Amino acid sequence: MNKIQYSKIVEIAVMLFIYNFFAKIAVTIVQKTLPNFYQINTSTWHHLLNSLLKYKIEFISLAIVYLLLWYLFAGIVLFFLRRSWGEKNGNSFIRQLFSYKLHITIFILIVLMVPLVSFGLKIPFAQYFSIPKTFIDMLSSFWINIIFTLVYVALVLLFIKFRHIIYYTIYKNQTLSMAIKTTVEEKMSSGLQLFVRSFVTAVLFGGFSLFILYVIQQLADAFFDITFKRTIANILIVLSTALMYVISAYVLNLYIILLSTHQKHESSQKIAYKSLLFQGAILVLIGMGSTFISGRYFITPRGQYLVIAHKGVSQLSAEPNSVNSLKNTIATKPDYIEIDIQPTKDGVYVLTHNTKVTTVSGKNIDISKTNWSDLKSKKIEEAGHQFYLSSFSKYLAVANKNKQKLLIELKLNDTATNKQLQQFVNNYGHQMVKNHSQIQSMNQNVVKRLHMYTNLTTGLLSPVKNNINRSKVSQFYAIEYSKVDAGLSNKINHYNKNLYSWTVNDKFDIETAYMLGVYGVITDKPKETREILQNVRKNMSYHRAFISMVFSQQNDI
């Protein structure tokens, strides 16, 4: 890499970090003015609307902040575009910034970058739309992956083919139809060659660099004590974060080059040693800042842990949320069995994850609109299994007989009145107290109101980070695994509460969760998970967790 190109990539990396840092501060400040989710009254649609209107200024302020951040990022992209075009007329900058064609082009960039954010890239806004790893694992299959890859490649090819539209419309002031006609007539071979060459370079450079860091951590795990192992691992996370900023800058630079109609031949001047050292130090500082602000570093584990069987299964192939699977799951000796329950039309709670189920005859049934007397005779089909739904009371009775504790997710997708919640406690409270059950829900206002009627341990369930506070409503926080970090863990521990993470099945991720201070591991493989946790507790090694931290733990800086 020549001096000019390397310096440009470092410049873009610095710009990306400053932007991400500023964006995180701005969003955090505005979010602090928003109410906690459990303060949004969901007892009726009327109360829900009133709650939203009560905080309308705060929600509007948040929307304005995101809009300003969008234009700031658009301005950064436009700055580098204009420089690549040789544009020197500063008077046209504002006009170009408000061109919808520029924003469409940037939106396409963000869409293409969303999948890559899962690999640690630091592209603004794409990080906000990153899909939690648990949901990716749920949707992933051979054919879905093939279809997604083909669609993604097709989008990339379309982008390369029509990439110069922005140049002709914004810089050359051509009409959109004329710009499209011009790009159709252009050959895409040069752009395609540049893309393939750059893609291969980024993969080889990134892969080789991470391999070296991985080997260093393996050596540290083999020869040093636990404290030094963890220190080395955190240093390597800093370096890998700096690497991801370099690759992100490289990708953004490629985007800028592709939108230019000609490629400049950069000077082959060698990089001065002092300049290389200075720029390397800047990248390390970026890595340090990102790592410690985001909380993506290892801390001293709690030592204790809970293994929680997700959806009541002992393995991925078992019947989910079914009394038929309960015996086998109990045999794996989980600390808790997690189940999903929701009410039927007549107020009977049944085990099911989905609001609608499909019978073996292909009929769709809405749980909330069907009486239990009709529902219990319907054989349903789910995850390749055919079975009858289990009532919560029967499942709870079997669990109590076997002294098996339950973590109950209360799924109330519509509004729930206080009367309904009180009735739930009246009907099942005695059995749940005997069971030492814990209750969680994504409807956090339900958790708050339910807390008025029971002394059972309640917690907040969320696919994203929550506001952590002293409220007795939430004695634990169940957070999607890829959103968990050391900062979150430390804050929860500070309030003497517990952190659960879901759904953690991979060995690398299980070890990482433990090293991030997670207390409860919600998993589809309770037996294997306990074995992994027992082993890592006795023999801490960080090389696998290092890889998981790089590729699985998502953050916005």
XYZ file of C-alpha atoms in Angstrom:
557
model
C 0.000 0.000 0.000
C 1.501 3.356 -0.991
C 1.846 6.371 1.242
C -1.078 8.382 -0.143
C -3.541 5.495 -0.037
C -2.477 4.398 3.467
C -2.728 7.943 4.815
C -6.151 8.331 3.228
C -7.426 5.140 4.863
C -6.102 6.256 8.255
C -7.806 9.617 7.693
C -11.128 7.898 6.936
C -10.698 5.582 9.947
C -10.191 8.600 12.224
C -13.241 10.274 10.689
C -15.336 7.144 11.248
C -14.303 6.877 14.890
C -14.962 10.560 15.600
C -18.364 10.269 13.952
C -19.284 7.076 15.832
C -18.098 8.603 19.110
C -20.088 11.802 18.567
C -23.168 9.834 17.451
C -23.033 7.592 20.531
C -22.842 10.595 22.874
C -25.686 12.422 21.096
C -27.997 9.398 21.049
C -27.184 8.501 24.671
C -27.975 12.026 25.892
C -31.353 12.072 24.139
C -32.224 8.518 25.189
C -31.737 9.504 28.829
C -34.716 11.853 28.451
C -36.936 8.991 27.288
C -39.042 7.022 29.770
C -38.061 3.522 30.773
C -39.978 0.966 28.728
C -41.825 -0.258 31.799
C -43.228 3.272 32.283
C -45.151 3.034 29.002
C -48.621 1.958 30.123
C -49.761 -0.957 27.961
C -52.898 -1.872 29.895
C -55.141 -0.550 27.085
C -54.592 0.980 23.656
C -55.884 4.279 25.062
C -53.297 4.280 27.860
C -50.574 3.271 25.417
C -51.391 6.179 23.101
C -51.537 8.610 26.028
C -48.128 7.423 27.265
C -46.594 7.953 23.845
C -48.175 11.407 23.531
C -46.936 12.318 27.009
C -43.357 11.857 25.835
C -43.871 13.120 22.275
C -41.254 15.869 22.643
C -38.641 13.336 23.732
C -39.455 10.957 20.862
C -39.429 13.818 18.353
C -36.069 14.982 19.749
C -34.633 11.503 19.246
C -35.897 11.457 15.648
C -34.313 14.871 15.012
C -30.977 13.674 16.424
C -30.986 10.660 14.094
C -31.882 12.935 11.159
C -29.004 15.299 11.972
C -26.621 12.358 12.336
C -27.751 11.069 8.939
C -26.974 14.406 7.299
C -23.647 14.580 9.110
C -22.662 11.176 7.725
C -23.947 12.196 4.287
C -21.769 15.309 4.529
C -18.690 13.216 5.341
C -19.337 10.919 2.377
C -19.967 13.916 0.115
C -16.711 15.532 1.272
C -14.673 12.534 0.137
C -16.725 12.185 -3.051
C -16.133 15.801 -4.029
C -12.437 15.398 -3.355
C -12.286 12.333 -5.608
C -14.203 14.228 -8.324
C -11.869 17.194 -8.065
C -14.778 19.445 -7.083
C -13.502 22.765 -5.722
C -16.664 24.857 -5.833
C -17.698 25.119 -2.204
C -20.940 26.885 -3.085
C -22.419 23.678 -4.507
C -21.836 21.605 -1.358
C -25.139 22.463 0.342
C -27.131 21.871 -2.845
C -25.477 18.497 -3.310
C -25.967 17.591 0.353
C -29.738 17.994 0.022
C -29.955 16.027 -3.216
C -32.156 12.965 -2.760
C -29.886 11.100 -5.191
C -26.991 11.370 -2.729
C -29.120 9.975 0.088
C -30.366 7.083 -2.039
C -26.754 6.219 -2.847
C -25.770 6.328 0.831
C -28.823 4.263 1.760
C -27.686 1.602 -0.737
C -24.239 1.634 0.897
C -25.775 1.099 4.333
C -28.010 -1.740 3.098
C -24.975 -3.481 1.597
C -22.990 -2.953 4.796
C -25.587 -4.304 7.266
C -24.526 -7.967 6.819
C -20.851 -6.999 7.140
C -21.402 -5.237 10.459
C -21.923 -8.720 11.919
C -18.239 -9.319 11.123
C -17.151 -6.290 13.124
C -17.131 -3.459 10.569
C -17.774 0.058 11.874
C -19.947 1.637 9.176
C -22.290 4.322 10.604
C -26.041 3.598 10.599
C -25.449 0.061 9.335
C -24.620 -0.741 12.961
C -28.099 0.403 14.037
C -29.717 -2.118 11.681
C -27.508 -5.077 12.545
C -29.520 -8.224 13.201
C -28.898 -9.884 16.591
C -26.908 -13.100 16.245
C -29.650 -15.180 17.867
C -32.132 -14.207 15.148
C -29.564 -14.899 12.419
C -29.009 -18.375 13.857
C -32.769 -18.971 13.966
C -33.237 -17.991 10.313
C -30.077 -19.588 8.994
C -30.290 -22.692 6.825
C -28.476 -23.992 3.755
C -31.015 -22.751 1.211
C -31.720 -19.466 2.973
C -27.980 -18.770 3.050
C -27.692 -19.613 -0.658
C -30.641 -17.386 -1.583
C -29.369 -14.536 0.592
C -25.891 -14.779 -0.965
C -27.309 -14.727 -4.503
C -29.522 -11.725 -3.727
C -26.615 -9.918 -2.075
C -24.302 -10.561 -5.041
C -27.031 -9.348 -7.408
C -27.373 -6.106 -5.418
C -23.602 -5.583 -5.485
C -23.525 -6.104 -9.264
C -26.399 -3.643 -9.754
C -24.582 -1.111 -7.600
C -21.374 -1.519 -9.609
C -23.253 -1.214 -12.897
C -25.118 1.983 -11.995
C -22.553 3.450 -9.590
C -21.828 6.544 -11.715
C -25.394 7.873 -11.649
C -24.522 9.962 -8.601
C -21.534 11.482 -10.428
C -23.506 12.454 -13.525
C -26.525 13.816 -11.651
C -24.808 15.694 -8.829
C -21.458 16.739 -10.290
C -22.318 16.967 -13.996
C -25.907 18.126 -13.367
C -27.389 15.652 -15.835
C -31.008 14.590 -15.604
C -31.656 11.255 -13.949
C -32.835 9.661 -17.197
C -29.731 10.869 -19.041
C -27.468 9.599 -16.240
C -29.131 6.172 -16.309
C -28.739 6.012 -20.096
C -25.052 6.928 -19.815
C -24.336 4.300 -17.164
C -26.187 1.614 -19.117
C -23.849 2.252 -22.047
C -20.755 2.066 -19.830
C -18.874 -1.165 -19.316
C -18.709 -2.458 -15.751
C -15.612 -4.621 -16.167
C -13.190 -2.102 -14.626
C -15.441 -1.537 -11.616
C -15.995 -5.257 -11.169
C -12.266 -5.989 -11.352
C -11.555 -3.263 -8.801
C -14.237 -4.617 -6.471
C -13.034 -8.233 -6.688
C -9.396 -7.235 -6.240
C -10.222 -5.027 -3.249
C -12.507 -7.655 -1.705
C -9.822 -10.334 -1.920
C -7.242 -7.917 -0.482
C -9.468 -7.025 2.478
C -10.302 -10.676 3.232
C -6.677 -11.828 3.007
C -5.323 -8.894 5.001
C -8.022 -9.118 7.679
C -7.914 -12.904 7.866
C -4.128 -13.075 8.130
C -4.027 -10.324 10.774
C -6.679 -12.011 12.911
C -4.908 -15.353 12.527
C -1.700 -13.827 13.913
C -3.601 -12.333 16.866
C -5.334 -15.677 17.469
C -1.990 -17.513 17.564
C -0.585 -14.952 20.012
C -3.555 -15.549 22.322
C -3.106 -19.319 22.060
C 0.504 -18.932 23.167
C -0.563 -16.696 26.054
C -3.157 -19.278 27.118
C -0.509 -21.996 27.069
C 2.201 -20.267 29.097
C 0.759 -17.554 31.366
C -1.487 -17.259 34.406
C -5.138 -16.241 34.207
C -4.589 -12.531 34.872
C -1.952 -12.200 32.165
C -4.059 -14.253 29.739
C -6.941 -11.832 30.201
C -4.662 -8.806 29.847
C -3.226 -10.125 26.578
C -6.744 -10.915 25.330
C -7.901 -7.354 26.005
C -4.839 -5.915 24.258
C -5.569 -8.112 21.243
C -9.197 -6.956 21.231
C -7.906 -3.367 21.055
C -5.721 -4.291 18.071
C -8.523 -6.214 16.353
C -10.857 -3.238 16.827
C -8.274 -0.960 15.226
C -8.036 -3.509 12.406
C -11.806 -3.381 11.895
C -11.665 0.400 11.631
C -8.934 0.064 8.992
C -10.998 -2.442 7.000
C -14.107 -0.253 7.375
C -12.139 2.727 6.074
C -10.812 0.567 3.230
C -14.379 -0.420 2.293
C -15.605 3.178 2.441
C -12.631 4.283 0.342
C -13.526 1.594 -2.217
C -17.079 2.951 -2.265
C -15.734 6.454 -2.980
C -13.456 5.176 -5.762
C -16.265 3.184 -7.389
C -18.440 6.308 -7.529
C -15.685 8.150 -9.402
C -15.527 7.929 -13.192
C -11.768 7.542 -13.229
C -9.151 6.093 -10.914
C -6.163 8.159 -9.932
C -2.779 6.480 -10.003
C -1.450 7.056 -6.532
C 2.209 7.759 -5.931
C 4.314 4.748 -4.999
C 6.317 6.791 -2.512
C 7.408 4.701 0.469
C 5.887 5.355 3.865
C 8.265 7.112 6.252
C 8.976 5.169 9.435
C 7.964 8.038 11.737
C 4.759 8.621 9.786
C 3.905 4.923 9.905
C 4.569 4.830 13.651
C 2.458 7.929 14.271
C -0.473 6.689 12.209
C -0.228 3.256 13.811
C -0.389 4.894 17.245
C -3.521 6.773 16.172
C -5.151 3.517 15.101
C -4.259 1.894 18.432
C -5.829 4.844 20.268
C -8.957 4.377 18.152
C -8.982 0.699 19.090
C -8.601 1.537 22.779
C -11.341 4.159 22.677
C -13.790 1.922 20.858
C -13.038 -1.103 23.052
C -13.475 0.548 26.408
C -16.367 2.844 25.468
C -18.282 -0.103 24.015
C -17.412 -2.434 26.904
C -16.031 -5.075 24.545
C -13.390 -6.448 26.880
C -13.041 -9.361 29.269
C -13.589 -9.039 33.000
C -13.215 -11.375 35.967
C -16.034 -13.956 35.702
C -18.546 -14.296 38.508
C -17.491 -17.890 39.093
C -21.088 -19.026 39.580
C -23.565 -19.543 36.759
C -27.022 -20.819 35.876
C -27.767 -23.123 32.951
C -31.242 -22.408 31.587
C -32.902 -24.714 29.039
C -34.422 -22.577 26.269
C -38.041 -23.350 25.271
C -37.966 -26.366 27.555
C -35.722 -28.432 25.277
C -32.682 -30.589 25.951
C -31.495 -30.371 22.340
C -32.320 -28.447 19.173
C -34.328 -31.319 17.692
C -36.695 -31.677 20.683
C -40.328 -30.533 20.837
C -40.307 -26.893 22.039
C -42.553 -25.770 24.895
C -44.077 -29.194 25.386
C -44.706 -31.373 28.410
C -43.580 -34.267 26.201
C -39.999 -32.905 26.289
C -40.007 -32.017 29.963
C -38.773 -35.368 31.293
C -35.756 -35.444 28.959
C -34.927 -31.825 29.727
C -35.098 -32.381 33.485
C -32.655 -35.273 33.033
C -29.997 -32.801 31.815
C -30.282 -31.053 35.221
C -30.656 -27.420 34.168
C -30.941 -24.840 36.938
C -34.041 -23.457 35.230
C -36.196 -24.435 32.277
C -37.310 -21.439 30.211
C -40.780 -21.636 28.652
C -43.107 -19.288 26.743
C -46.715 -18.912 27.838
C -49.630 -16.856 26.547
C -53.376 -16.726 27.226
C -56.155 -18.209 25.157
C -59.401 -16.366 24.549
C -60.880 -17.722 27.800
C -57.793 -16.867 29.886
C -56.132 -20.288 30.041
C -52.357 -20.005 29.657
C -50.697 -22.425 27.249
C -47.113 -23.093 26.228
C -46.220 -21.717 22.812
C -43.719 -19.255 21.425
C -45.838 -18.073 18.505
C -49.077 -16.107 18.703
C -50.440 -18.242 15.880
C -49.993 -21.984 15.442
C -50.537 -24.253 12.457
C -52.427 -27.518 12.739
C -51.366 -30.674 10.906
C -54.187 -29.970 8.445
C -52.612 -26.605 7.598
C -55.110 -24.395 9.444
C -53.745 -21.292 11.200
C -55.088 -20.659 14.691
C -54.739 -17.420 16.665
C -54.106 -18.390 20.305
C -55.680 -15.237 21.759
C -58.881 -15.719 19.737
C -59.426 -19.411 20.503
C -60.824 -21.056 23.636
C -58.740 -23.730 25.335
C -61.573 -26.225 24.969
C -61.204 -25.955 21.188
C -57.434 -25.556 21.141
C -56.475 -28.575 23.234
C -57.910 -31.012 20.685
C -55.898 -29.568 17.794
C -52.652 -31.295 16.872
C -50.185 -28.656 15.762
C -47.033 -28.800 13.695
C -43.900 -26.890 14.661
C -40.184 -27.337 13.974
C -40.801 -30.698 12.314
C -42.843 -32.038 15.250
C -46.523 -32.829 15.626
C -47.991 -32.495 19.113
C -50.809 -31.089 21.229
C -50.281 -27.835 23.103
C -49.535 -28.129 26.818
C -51.450 -26.145 29.393
C -49.317 -24.107 31.770
C -50.992 -25.620 34.834
C -50.157 -29.177 33.735
C -46.569 -28.273 32.845
C -46.122 -26.466 36.148
C -47.508 -29.429 38.083
C -45.059 -31.843 36.433
C -42.175 -29.426 37.048
C -43.110 -29.098 40.723
C -43.346 -32.858 41.084
C -39.762 -33.110 39.822
C -38.604 -30.023 41.780
C -37.599 -28.307 38.550
C -37.524 -24.497 38.602
C -38.985 -22.550 35.681
C -38.103 -19.264 33.991
C -41.434 -18.157 32.549
C -41.653 -15.750 29.630
C -45.045 -14.091 29.733
C -45.904 -13.337 26.111
C -48.601 -10.691 25.924
C -48.482 -9.183 22.466
C -51.658 -7.149 22.915
C -52.534 -4.848 25.772
C -53.041 -6.514 29.149
C -55.223 -5.042 31.884
C -54.392 -5.126 35.572
C -57.400 -7.392 36.050
C -55.934 -9.939 33.618
C -52.578 -9.853 35.396
C -54.192 -10.236 38.808
C -56.227 -13.158 37.498
C -53.023 -14.760 36.183
C -51.454 -14.533 39.652
C -54.633 -15.809 41.316
C -54.756 -18.849 39.017
C -51.080 -19.805 38.951
C -49.382 -17.840 41.722
C -49.447 -20.566 44.381
C -47.904 -23.144 42.041
C -45.282 -20.653 40.829
C -44.285 -19.750 44.393
C -43.909 -23.436 45.192
C -41.791 -23.802 42.058
C -39.595 -20.750 42.895
C -40.322 -19.579 39.362
C -38.926 -16.439 37.789
C -40.969 -14.365 35.322
C -39.739 -12.311 32.380
C -41.411 -10.469 29.523
C -40.563 -8.184 26.611
C -43.629 -6.167 27.593
C -41.810 -4.383 30.367
C -44.820 -2.450 31.591
C -46.516 -5.802 32.189
C -43.572 -6.818 34.386
C -43.901 -3.593 36.364
C -47.632 -4.056 36.959
C -47.315 -7.791 37.618
C -44.809 -6.966 40.352
C -47.675 -5.352 42.300
C -49.427 -8.710 42.680
C -46.588 -11.139 43.365
C -43.282 -11.412 45.207
C -41.850 -13.720 42.568
C -38.561 -12.689 40.991
C -39.277 -10.677 37.849
C -36.934 -9.527 35.109
C -36.808 -7.610 31.859
C -36.329 -9.448 28.567
C -34.923 -7.530 25.620
C -33.074 -8.029 22.306
C -31.142 -4.804 23.014
C -29.501 -3.140 25.996
C -31.826 -1.706 28.633
C -31.580 1.163 31.034
C -30.147 -0.402 34.186
C -31.390 1.001 37.500
C -32.204 0.149 41.128
C -35.879 -0.606 40.452
C -37.108 -3.706 42.277
C -39.237 -4.521 39.233
C -36.225 -6.023 37.488
C -34.093 -8.391 39.536
C -32.436 -9.659 36.370
C -31.969 -8.588 32.763
C -32.209 -11.153 29.971
C -30.365 -9.624 27.001
C -29.730 -11.073 23.541
C -26.228 -12.498 23.534
C -24.573 -10.339 20.853
C -25.618 -7.152 22.720
C -23.948 -8.188 25.986
C -20.716 -6.480 27.018
C -18.531 -6.008 30.087
C -19.828 -2.501 30.754
C -23.406 -3.768 30.879
C -22.358 -6.680 33.082
C -20.496 -4.445 35.534
C -23.431 -2.053 35.823
C -25.900 -4.873 36.499
C -23.552 -6.348 39.122
C -23.229 -2.899 40.702
C -26.955 -2.979 41.457
C -26.688 -6.555 42.797
C -28.786 -7.905 39.946
C -28.188 -10.737 37.506
C -27.475 -10.816 33.780
C -28.873 -13.584 31.603
C -28.061 -13.945 27.908
C -29.965 -15.736 25.154
C -29.772 -17.876 23.086
C -26.212 -19.204 23.481
C -25.428 -22.547 21.815
C -21.949 -22.259 20.309
C -18.947 -23.254 22.434
C -17.075 -20.047 21.584
C -20.087 -17.935 22.577
C -20.745 -19.861 25.807
C -17.165 -19.300 26.944
C -17.347 -15.624 25.965
C -20.592 -15.108 27.887
C -18.946 -16.517 31.017
C -15.909 -14.259 30.554
C -18.178 -11.209 30.170
C -19.714 -11.853 33.584
C -22.992 -13.407 32.422
C -24.739 -15.299 35.237
C -27.548 -17.128 33.422
C -26.888 -18.819 30.068
C -30.115 -19.569 28.181
C -29.359 -22.363 25.727
C -30.886 -25.094 23.560
C -28.115 -27.448 24.735
C -28.213 -27.474 28.556
C -26.109 -30.612 29.072
C -23.322 -29.534 26.699
C -23.432 -25.978 28.034
C -22.884 -27.112 31.621
C -19.926 -29.254 30.540
C -18.392 -26.284 28.699
C -18.903 -23.953 31.663
C -17.460 -26.464 34.119
C -14.414 -26.867 31.916
C -13.814 -23.169 31.294
C -14.195 -22.450 35.005
C -11.374 -24.897 35.754
C -9.185 -24.037 32.776
C -9.637 -20.491 31.509
C -8.363 -19.916 27.976
C -9.253 -16.916 25.850
C -8.353 -17.763 22.236
C -11.837 -19.025 21.326
C -13.557 -16.220 23.225
C -11.319 -13.710 21.427
C -12.688 -14.854 18.048
C -16.250 -14.784 19.362
C -15.726 -11.274 20.715
C -14.498 -10.026 17.332
C -17.287 -11.532 15.235
C -20.292 -11.921 17.547
C -20.400 -8.995 19.979
C -22.132 -6.073 18.253
C -21.699 -2.429 19.222
C -22.158 1.037 17.764
C -18.660 2.480 18.109
